[in-house]
PDB file of C-alpha atoms in Angstrom:
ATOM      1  CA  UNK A 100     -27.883 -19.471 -45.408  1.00  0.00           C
ATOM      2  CA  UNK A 101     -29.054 -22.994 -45.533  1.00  0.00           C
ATOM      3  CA  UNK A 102     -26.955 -24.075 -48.691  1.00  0.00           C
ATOM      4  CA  UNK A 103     -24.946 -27.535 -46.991  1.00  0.00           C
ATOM      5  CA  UNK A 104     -21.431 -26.763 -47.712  1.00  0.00           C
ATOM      6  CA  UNK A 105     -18.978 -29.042 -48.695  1.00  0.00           C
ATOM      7  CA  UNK A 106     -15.089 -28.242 -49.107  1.00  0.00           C
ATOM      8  CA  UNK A 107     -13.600 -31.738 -48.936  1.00  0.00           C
ATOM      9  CA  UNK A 108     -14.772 -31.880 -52.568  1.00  0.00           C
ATOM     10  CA  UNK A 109     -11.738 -30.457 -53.965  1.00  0.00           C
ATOM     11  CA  UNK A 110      -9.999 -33.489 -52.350  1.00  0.00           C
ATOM     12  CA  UNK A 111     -11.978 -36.225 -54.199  1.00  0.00           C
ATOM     13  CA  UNK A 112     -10.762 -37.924 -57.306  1.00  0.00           C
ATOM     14  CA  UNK A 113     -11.820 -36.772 -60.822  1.00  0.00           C
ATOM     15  CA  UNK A 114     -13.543 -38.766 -63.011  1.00  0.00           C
ATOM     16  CA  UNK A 115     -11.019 -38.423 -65.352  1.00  0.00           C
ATOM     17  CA  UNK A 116      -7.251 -38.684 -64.907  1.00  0.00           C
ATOM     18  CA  UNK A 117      -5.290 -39.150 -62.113  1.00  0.00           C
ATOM     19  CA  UNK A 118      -6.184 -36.188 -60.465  1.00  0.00           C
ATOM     20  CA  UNK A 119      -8.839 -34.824 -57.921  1.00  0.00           C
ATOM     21  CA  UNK A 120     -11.112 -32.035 -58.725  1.00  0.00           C
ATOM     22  CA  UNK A 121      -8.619 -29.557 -56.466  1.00  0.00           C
ATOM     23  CA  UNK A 122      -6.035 -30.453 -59.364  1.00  0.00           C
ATOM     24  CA  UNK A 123      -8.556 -29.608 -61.690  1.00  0.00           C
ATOM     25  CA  UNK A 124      -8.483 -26.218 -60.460  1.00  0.00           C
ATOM     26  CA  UNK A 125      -4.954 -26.028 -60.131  1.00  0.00           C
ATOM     27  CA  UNK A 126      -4.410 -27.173 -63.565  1.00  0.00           C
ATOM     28  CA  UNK A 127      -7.110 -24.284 -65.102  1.00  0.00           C
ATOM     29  CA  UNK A 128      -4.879 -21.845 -62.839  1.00  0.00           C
ATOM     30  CA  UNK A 129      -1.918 -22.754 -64.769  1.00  0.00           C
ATOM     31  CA  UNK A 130      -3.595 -22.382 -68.133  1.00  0.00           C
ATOM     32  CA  UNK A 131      -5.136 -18.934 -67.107  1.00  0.00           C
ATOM     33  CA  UNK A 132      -1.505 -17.821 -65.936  1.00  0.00           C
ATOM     34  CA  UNK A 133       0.299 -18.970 -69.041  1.00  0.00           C
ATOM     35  CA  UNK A 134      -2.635 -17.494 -71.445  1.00  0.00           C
ATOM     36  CA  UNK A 135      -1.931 -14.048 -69.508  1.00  0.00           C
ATOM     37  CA  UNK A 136       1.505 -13.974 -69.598  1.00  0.00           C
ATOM     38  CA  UNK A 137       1.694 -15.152 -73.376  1.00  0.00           C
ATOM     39  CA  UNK A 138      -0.530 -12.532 -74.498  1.00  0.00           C
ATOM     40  CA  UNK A 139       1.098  -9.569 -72.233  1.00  0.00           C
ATOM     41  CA  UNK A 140       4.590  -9.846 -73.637  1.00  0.00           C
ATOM     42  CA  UNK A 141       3.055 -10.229 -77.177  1.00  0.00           C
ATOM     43  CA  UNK A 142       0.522  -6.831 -76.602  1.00  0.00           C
ATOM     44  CA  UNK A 143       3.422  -5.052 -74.678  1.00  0.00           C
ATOM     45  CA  UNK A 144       5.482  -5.472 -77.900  1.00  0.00           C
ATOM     46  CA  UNK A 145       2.914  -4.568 -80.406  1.00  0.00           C
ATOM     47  CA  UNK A 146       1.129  -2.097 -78.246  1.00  0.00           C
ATOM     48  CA  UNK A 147       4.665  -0.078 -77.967  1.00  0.00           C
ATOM     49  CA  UNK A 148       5.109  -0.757 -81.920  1.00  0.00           C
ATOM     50  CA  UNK A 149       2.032   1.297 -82.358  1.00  0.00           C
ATOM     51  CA  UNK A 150       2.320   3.594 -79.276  1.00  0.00           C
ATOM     52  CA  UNK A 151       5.390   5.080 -81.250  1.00  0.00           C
ATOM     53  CA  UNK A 152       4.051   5.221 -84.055  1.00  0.00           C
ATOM     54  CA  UNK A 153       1.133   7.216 -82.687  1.00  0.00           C
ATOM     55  CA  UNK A 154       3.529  10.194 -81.710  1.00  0.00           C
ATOM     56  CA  UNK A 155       5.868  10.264 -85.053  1.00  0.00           C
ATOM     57  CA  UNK A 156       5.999  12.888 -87.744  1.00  0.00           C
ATOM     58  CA  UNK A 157       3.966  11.489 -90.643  1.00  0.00           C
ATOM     59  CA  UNK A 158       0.675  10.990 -91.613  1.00  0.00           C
ATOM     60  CA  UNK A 159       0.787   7.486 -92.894  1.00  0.00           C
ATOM     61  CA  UNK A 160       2.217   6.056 -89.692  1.00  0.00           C
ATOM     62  CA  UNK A 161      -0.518   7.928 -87.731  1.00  0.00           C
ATOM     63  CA  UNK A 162      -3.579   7.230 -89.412  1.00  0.00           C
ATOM     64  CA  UNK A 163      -2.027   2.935 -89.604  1.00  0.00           C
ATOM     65  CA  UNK A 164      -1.644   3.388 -85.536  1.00  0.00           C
ATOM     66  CA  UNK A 165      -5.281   4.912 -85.339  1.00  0.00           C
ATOM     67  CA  UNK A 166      -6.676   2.713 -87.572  1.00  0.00           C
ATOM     68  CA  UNK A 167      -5.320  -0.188 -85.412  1.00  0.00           C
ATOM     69  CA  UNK A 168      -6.447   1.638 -81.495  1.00  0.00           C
ATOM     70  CA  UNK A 169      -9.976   1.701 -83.216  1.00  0.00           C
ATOM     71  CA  UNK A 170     -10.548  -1.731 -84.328  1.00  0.00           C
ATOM     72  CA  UNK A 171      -9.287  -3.619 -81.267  1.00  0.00           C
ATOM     73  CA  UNK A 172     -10.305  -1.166 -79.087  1.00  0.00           C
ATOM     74  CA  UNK A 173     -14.333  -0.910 -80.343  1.00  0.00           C
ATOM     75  CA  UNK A 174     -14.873  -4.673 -81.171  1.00  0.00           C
ATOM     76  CA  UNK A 175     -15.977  -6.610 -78.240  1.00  0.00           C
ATOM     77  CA  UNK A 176     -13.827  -8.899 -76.959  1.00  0.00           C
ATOM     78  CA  UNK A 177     -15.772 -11.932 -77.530  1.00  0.00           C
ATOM     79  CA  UNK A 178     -16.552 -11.024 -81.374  1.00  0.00           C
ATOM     80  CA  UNK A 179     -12.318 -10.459 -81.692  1.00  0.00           C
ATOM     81  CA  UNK A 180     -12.224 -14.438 -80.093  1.00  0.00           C
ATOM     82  CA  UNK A 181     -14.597 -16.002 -82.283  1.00  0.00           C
ATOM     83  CA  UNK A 182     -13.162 -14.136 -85.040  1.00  0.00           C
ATOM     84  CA  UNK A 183      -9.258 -15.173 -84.608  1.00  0.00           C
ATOM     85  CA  UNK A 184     -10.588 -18.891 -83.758  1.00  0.00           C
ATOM     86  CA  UNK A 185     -12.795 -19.761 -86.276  1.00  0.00           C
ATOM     87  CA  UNK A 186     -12.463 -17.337 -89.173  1.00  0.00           C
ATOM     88  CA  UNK A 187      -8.758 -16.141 -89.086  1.00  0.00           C
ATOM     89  CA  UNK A 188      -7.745 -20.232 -90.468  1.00  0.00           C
ATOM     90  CA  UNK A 189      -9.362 -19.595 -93.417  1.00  0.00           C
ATOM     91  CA  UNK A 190      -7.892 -16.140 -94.198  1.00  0.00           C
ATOM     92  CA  UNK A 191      -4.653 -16.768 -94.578  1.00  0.00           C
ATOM     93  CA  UNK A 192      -2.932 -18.559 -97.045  1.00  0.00           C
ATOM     94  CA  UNK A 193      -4.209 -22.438 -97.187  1.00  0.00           C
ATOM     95  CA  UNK A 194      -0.990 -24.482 -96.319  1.00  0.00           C
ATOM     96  CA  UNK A 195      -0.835 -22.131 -93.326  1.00  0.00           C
ATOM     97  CA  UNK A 196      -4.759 -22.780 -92.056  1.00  0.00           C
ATOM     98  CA  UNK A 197      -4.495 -26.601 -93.182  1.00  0.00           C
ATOM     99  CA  UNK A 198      -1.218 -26.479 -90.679  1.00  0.00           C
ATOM    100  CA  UNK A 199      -2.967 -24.907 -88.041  1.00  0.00           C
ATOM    101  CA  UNK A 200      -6.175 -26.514 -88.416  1.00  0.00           C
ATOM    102  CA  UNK A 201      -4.235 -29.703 -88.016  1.00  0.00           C
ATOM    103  CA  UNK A 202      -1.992 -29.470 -84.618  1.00  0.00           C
ATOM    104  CA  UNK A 203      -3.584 -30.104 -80.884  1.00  0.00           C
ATOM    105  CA  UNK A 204      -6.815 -28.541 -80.232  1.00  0.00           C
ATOM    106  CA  UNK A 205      -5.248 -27.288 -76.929  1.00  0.00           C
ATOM    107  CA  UNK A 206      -2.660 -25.188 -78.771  1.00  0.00           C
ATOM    108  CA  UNK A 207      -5.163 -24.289 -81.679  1.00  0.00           C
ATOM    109  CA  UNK A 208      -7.485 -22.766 -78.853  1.00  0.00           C
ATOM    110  CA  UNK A 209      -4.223 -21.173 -76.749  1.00  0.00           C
ATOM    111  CA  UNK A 210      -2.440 -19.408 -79.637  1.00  0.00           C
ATOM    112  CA  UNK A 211      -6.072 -18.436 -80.657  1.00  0.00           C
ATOM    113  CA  UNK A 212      -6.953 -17.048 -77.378  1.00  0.00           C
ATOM    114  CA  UNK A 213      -3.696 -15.898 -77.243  1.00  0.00           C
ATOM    115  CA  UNK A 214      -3.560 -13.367 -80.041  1.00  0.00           C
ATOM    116  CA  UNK A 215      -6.747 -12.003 -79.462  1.00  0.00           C
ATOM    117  CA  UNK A 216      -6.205 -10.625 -75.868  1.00  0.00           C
ATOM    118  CA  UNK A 217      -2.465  -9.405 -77.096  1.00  0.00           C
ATOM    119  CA  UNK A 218      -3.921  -7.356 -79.700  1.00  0.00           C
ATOM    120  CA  UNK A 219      -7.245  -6.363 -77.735  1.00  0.00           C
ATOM    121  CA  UNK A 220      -4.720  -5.093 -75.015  1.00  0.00           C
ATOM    122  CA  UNK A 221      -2.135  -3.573 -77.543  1.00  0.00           C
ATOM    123  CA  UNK A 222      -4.512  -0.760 -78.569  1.00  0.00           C
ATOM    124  CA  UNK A 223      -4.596  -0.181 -74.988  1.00  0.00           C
ATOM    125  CA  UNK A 224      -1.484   0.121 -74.362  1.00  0.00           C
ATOM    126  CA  UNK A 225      -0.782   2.193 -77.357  1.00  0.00           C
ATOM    127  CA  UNK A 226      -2.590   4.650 -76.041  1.00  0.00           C
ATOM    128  CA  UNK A 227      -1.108   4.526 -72.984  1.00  0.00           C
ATOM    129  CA  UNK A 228       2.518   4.871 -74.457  1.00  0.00           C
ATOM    130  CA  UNK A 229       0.954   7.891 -76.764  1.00  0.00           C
ATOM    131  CA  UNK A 230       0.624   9.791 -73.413  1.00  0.00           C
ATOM    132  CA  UNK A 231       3.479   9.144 -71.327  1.00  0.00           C
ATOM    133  CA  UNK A 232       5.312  10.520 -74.716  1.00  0.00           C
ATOM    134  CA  UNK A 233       3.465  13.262 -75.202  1.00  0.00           C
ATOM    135  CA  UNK A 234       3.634  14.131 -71.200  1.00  0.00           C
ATOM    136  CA  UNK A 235       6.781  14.919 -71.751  1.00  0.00           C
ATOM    137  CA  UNK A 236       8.497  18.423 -72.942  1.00  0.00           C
ATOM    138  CA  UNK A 237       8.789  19.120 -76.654  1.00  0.00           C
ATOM    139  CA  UNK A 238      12.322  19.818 -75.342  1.00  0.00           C
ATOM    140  CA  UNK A 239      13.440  16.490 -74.673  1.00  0.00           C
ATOM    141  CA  UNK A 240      13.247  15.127 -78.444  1.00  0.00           C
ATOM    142  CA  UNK A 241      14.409  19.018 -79.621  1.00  0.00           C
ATOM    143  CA  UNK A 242      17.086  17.756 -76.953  1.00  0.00           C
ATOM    144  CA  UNK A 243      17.668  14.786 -78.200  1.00  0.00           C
ATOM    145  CA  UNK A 244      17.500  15.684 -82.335  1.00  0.00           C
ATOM    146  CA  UNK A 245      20.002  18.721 -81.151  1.00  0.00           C
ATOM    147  CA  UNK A 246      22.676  16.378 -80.094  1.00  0.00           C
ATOM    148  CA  UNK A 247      22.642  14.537 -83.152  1.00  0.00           C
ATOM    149  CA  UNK A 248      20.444  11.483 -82.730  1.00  0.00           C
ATOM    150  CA  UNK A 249      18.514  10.117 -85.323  1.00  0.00           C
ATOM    151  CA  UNK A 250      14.500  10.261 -84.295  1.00  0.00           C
ATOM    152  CA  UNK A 251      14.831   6.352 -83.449  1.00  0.00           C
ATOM    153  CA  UNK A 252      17.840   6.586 -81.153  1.00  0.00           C
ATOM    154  CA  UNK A 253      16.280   9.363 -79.611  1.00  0.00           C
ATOM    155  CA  UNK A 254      13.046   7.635 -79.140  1.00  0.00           C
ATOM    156  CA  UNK A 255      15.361   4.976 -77.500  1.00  0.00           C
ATOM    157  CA  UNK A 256      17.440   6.807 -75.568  1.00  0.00           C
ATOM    158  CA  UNK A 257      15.214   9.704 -74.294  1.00  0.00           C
ATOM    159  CA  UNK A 258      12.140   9.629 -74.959  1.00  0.00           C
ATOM    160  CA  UNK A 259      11.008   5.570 -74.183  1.00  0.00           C
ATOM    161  CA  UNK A 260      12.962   5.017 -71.165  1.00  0.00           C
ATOM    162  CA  UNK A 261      11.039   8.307 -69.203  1.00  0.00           C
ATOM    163  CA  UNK A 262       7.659   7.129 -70.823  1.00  0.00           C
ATOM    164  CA  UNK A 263       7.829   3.713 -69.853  1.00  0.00           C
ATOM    165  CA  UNK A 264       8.334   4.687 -65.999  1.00  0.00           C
ATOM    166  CA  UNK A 265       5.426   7.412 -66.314  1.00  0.00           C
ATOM    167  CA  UNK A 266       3.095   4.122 -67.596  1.00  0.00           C
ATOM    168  CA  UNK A 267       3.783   1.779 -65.054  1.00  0.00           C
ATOM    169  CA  UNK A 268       0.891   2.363 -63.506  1.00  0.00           C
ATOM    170  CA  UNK A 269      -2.052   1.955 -66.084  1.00  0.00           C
ATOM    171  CA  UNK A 270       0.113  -0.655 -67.492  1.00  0.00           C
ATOM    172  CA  UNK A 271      -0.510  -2.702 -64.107  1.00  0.00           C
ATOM    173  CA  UNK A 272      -3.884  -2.061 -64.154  1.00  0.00           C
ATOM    174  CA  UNK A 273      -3.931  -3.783 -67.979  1.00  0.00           C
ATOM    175  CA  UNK A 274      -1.952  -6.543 -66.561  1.00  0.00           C
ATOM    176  CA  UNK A 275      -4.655  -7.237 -63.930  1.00  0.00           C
ATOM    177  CA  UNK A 276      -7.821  -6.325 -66.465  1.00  0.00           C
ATOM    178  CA  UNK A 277      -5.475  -9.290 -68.729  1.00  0.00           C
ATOM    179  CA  UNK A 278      -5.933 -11.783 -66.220  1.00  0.00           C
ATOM    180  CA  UNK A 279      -9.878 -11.665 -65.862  1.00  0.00           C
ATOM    181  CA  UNK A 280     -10.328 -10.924 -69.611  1.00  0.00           C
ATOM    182  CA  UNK A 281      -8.781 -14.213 -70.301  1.00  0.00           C
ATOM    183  CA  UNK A 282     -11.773 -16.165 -68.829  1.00  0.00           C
ATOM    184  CA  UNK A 283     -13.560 -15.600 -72.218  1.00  0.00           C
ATOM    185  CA  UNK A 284     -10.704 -18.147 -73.397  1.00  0.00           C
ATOM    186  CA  UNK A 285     -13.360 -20.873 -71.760  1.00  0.00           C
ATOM    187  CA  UNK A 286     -16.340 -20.043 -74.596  1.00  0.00           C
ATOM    188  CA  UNK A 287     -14.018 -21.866 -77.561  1.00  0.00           C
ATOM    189  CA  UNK A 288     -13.174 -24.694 -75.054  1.00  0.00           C
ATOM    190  CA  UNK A 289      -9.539 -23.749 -73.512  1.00  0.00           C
ATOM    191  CA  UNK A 290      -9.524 -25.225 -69.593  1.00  0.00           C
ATOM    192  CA  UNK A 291      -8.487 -22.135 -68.267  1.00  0.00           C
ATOM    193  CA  UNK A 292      -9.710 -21.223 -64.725  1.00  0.00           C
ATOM    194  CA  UNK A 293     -13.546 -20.412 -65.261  1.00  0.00           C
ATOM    195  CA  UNK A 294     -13.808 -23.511 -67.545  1.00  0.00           C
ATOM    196  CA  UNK A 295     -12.256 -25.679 -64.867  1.00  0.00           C
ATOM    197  CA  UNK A 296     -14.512 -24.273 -62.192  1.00  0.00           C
ATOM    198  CA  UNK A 297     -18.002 -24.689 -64.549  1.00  0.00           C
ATOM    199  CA  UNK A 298     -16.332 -27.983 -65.368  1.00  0.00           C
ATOM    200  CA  UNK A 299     -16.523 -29.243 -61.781  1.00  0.00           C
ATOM    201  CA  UNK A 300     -19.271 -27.673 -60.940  1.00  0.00           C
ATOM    202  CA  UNK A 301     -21.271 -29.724 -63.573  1.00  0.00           C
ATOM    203  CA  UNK A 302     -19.394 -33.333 -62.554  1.00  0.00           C
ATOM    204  CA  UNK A 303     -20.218 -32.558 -58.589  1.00  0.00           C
ATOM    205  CA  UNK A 304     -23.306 -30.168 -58.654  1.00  0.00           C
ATOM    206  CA  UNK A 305     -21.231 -28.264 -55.773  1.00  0.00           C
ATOM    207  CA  UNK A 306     -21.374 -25.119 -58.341  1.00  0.00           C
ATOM    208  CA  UNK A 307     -20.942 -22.693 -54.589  1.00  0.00           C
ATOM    209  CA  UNK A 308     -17.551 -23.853 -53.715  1.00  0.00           C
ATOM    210  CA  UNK A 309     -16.375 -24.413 -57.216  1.00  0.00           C
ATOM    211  CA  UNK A 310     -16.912 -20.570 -57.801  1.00  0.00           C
ATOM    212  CA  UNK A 311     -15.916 -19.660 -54.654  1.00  0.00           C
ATOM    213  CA  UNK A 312     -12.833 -21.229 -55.202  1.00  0.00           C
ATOM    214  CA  UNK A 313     -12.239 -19.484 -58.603  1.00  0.00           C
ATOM    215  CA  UNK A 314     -13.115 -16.439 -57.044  1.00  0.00           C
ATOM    216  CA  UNK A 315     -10.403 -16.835 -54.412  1.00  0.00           C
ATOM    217  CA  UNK A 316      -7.500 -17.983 -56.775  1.00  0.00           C
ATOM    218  CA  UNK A 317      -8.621 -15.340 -59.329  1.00  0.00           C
ATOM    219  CA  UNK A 318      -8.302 -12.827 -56.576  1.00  0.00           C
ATOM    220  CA  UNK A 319      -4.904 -14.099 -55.238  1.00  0.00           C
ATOM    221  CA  UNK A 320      -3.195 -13.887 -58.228  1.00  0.00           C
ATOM    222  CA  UNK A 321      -4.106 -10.558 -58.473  1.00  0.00           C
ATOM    223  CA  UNK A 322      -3.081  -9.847 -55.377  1.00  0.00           C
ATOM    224  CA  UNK A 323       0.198 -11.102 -56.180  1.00  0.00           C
ATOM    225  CA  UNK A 324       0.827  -9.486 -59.464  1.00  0.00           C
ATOM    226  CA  UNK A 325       0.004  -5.664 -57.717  1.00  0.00           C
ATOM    227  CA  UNK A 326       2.021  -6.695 -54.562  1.00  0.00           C
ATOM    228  CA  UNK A 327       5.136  -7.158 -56.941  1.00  0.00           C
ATOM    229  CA  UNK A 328       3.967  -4.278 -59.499  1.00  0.00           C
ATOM    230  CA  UNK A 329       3.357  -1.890 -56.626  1.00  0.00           C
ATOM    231  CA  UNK A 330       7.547  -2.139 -55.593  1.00  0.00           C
ATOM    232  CA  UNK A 331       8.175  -1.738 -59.662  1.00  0.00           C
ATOM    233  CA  UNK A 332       5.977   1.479 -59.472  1.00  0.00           C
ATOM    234  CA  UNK A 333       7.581   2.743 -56.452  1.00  0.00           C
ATOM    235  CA  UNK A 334      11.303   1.738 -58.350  1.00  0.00           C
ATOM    236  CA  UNK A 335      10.402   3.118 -61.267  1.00  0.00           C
ATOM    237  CA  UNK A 336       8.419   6.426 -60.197  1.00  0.00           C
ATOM    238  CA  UNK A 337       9.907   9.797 -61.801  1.00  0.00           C
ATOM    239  CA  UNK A 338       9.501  13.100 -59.242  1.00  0.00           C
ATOM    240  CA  UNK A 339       7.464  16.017 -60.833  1.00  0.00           C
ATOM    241  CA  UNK A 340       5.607  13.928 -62.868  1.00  0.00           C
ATOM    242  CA  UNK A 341       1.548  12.460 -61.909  1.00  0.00           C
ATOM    243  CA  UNK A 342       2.576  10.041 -58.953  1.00  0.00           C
ATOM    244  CA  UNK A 343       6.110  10.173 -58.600  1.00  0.00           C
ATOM    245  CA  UNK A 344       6.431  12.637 -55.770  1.00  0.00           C
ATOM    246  CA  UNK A 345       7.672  15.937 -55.210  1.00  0.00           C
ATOM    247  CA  UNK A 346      10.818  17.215 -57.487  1.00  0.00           C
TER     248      UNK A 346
END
């Protein structure tokens, strides 16, 4: 290839700030990292909300927890991140939009982006949930009902703690899909790690190494999150059940 390459780039100073264009990076890295963290404990919590209430006697509770898979599951991404960023302000109640409408435009865009990849990935996860519990015997909530549990405790006490270590791993692999799904974030303006890397690309015309080197921090965080999932997999793996072993 006859492209001139040039990696002492990242060491020059930005235009703006006090920073070269390798902190540039470093700084979108940080953003993408806190996005994806933010939004996993948020669709971990709500996907498990509805996960539940996918397996539960009832039809009301059912049909809410299908209704929800469906619409974040079937809306692209994209259409879910316009929506919560430009139309969810005006939907609820006025003070409340006015508010938000009014604080940084680097929080309005993170809380924004945010939300939508919690709730994109909760339906997700719901589903996952839905099948660790229903990969396990009827017996265990007979079981559990038999000793005198109510249906929560024995949701809590039986039923969660064996799906949850069935999950782990298609709940890593939403974890990692989290992480590049959050460089749509860059489209309403949040600096996360794409944005940075277009964003240098356009200042220095070096648009090669700037992807390259979003390429190459995108893949080693990834890296690190499945080298640390992989030992909570192997921790949390159940024998007789798909991946944990013999019995």
């Amino acid at each position: 290839m006859s492209y001139d390459w040039r990696w002492g780039v990242f060491l020059e100073r930005a235009p703006a700030g006090d920073s070269t264009y390798l902190g540039w990076i470093a700084a979108g890295l940080g953003n993408t990292v806190a996005l994806s963290l933010a939004a996993w404990v948020l669709a971990l919590l709500l996907g498990s909300a509805v996960g539940i209430l996918r397996t539960v006697p009832g039809r009301l509770p059912r049909a809410f927890a299908s209704a929800w898979v469906e619409l974040f599951r079937n809306v692209p991404l994209l259409v879910q991140l316009f929506l919560w960023y430009f139309v969810a302000p005006e939907l609820v109640p006025r003070g409340l939009g006015d508010w938000f409408k009014q604080q940084n435009p680097f929080l309005q865009m993170f809380v924004s982006a945010a939300l939508c990849l919690a709730f994109f990935t909760s339906a997700r996860i719901a589903e996952q949930l839905r099948a660790g519990i229903e990969a396990l015997s009827a017996g265990q909530r007979a079981a559990g009902l038999a000793l005198g549990l109510t249906l929560p405790q024995t949701y809590r006490f039986v039923l969660l703690p064996m799906a949850f270590r069935i999950i782990v791993p298609p709940l890593t692999s939403e974890l990692l899909n989290l992480v590049k799904n959050s460089a749509v974030a860059s489209t309403i303006g949040l600096l996360e790690l794409a944005a940075m890397s277009r964003q240098l690309g356009d200042y220095t015309a070096r648009m090669y190494e700037s992807f390259v080197a979003v390429t190459v921090a995108y893949v080693a965080v990834n890296l690190l999150l499945l080298f640390l999932l992989r030992r909570v997999e192997r921790w949390a793996r159940v024998p007789g059940y798909l991946g944990g072993g013999g019995h």
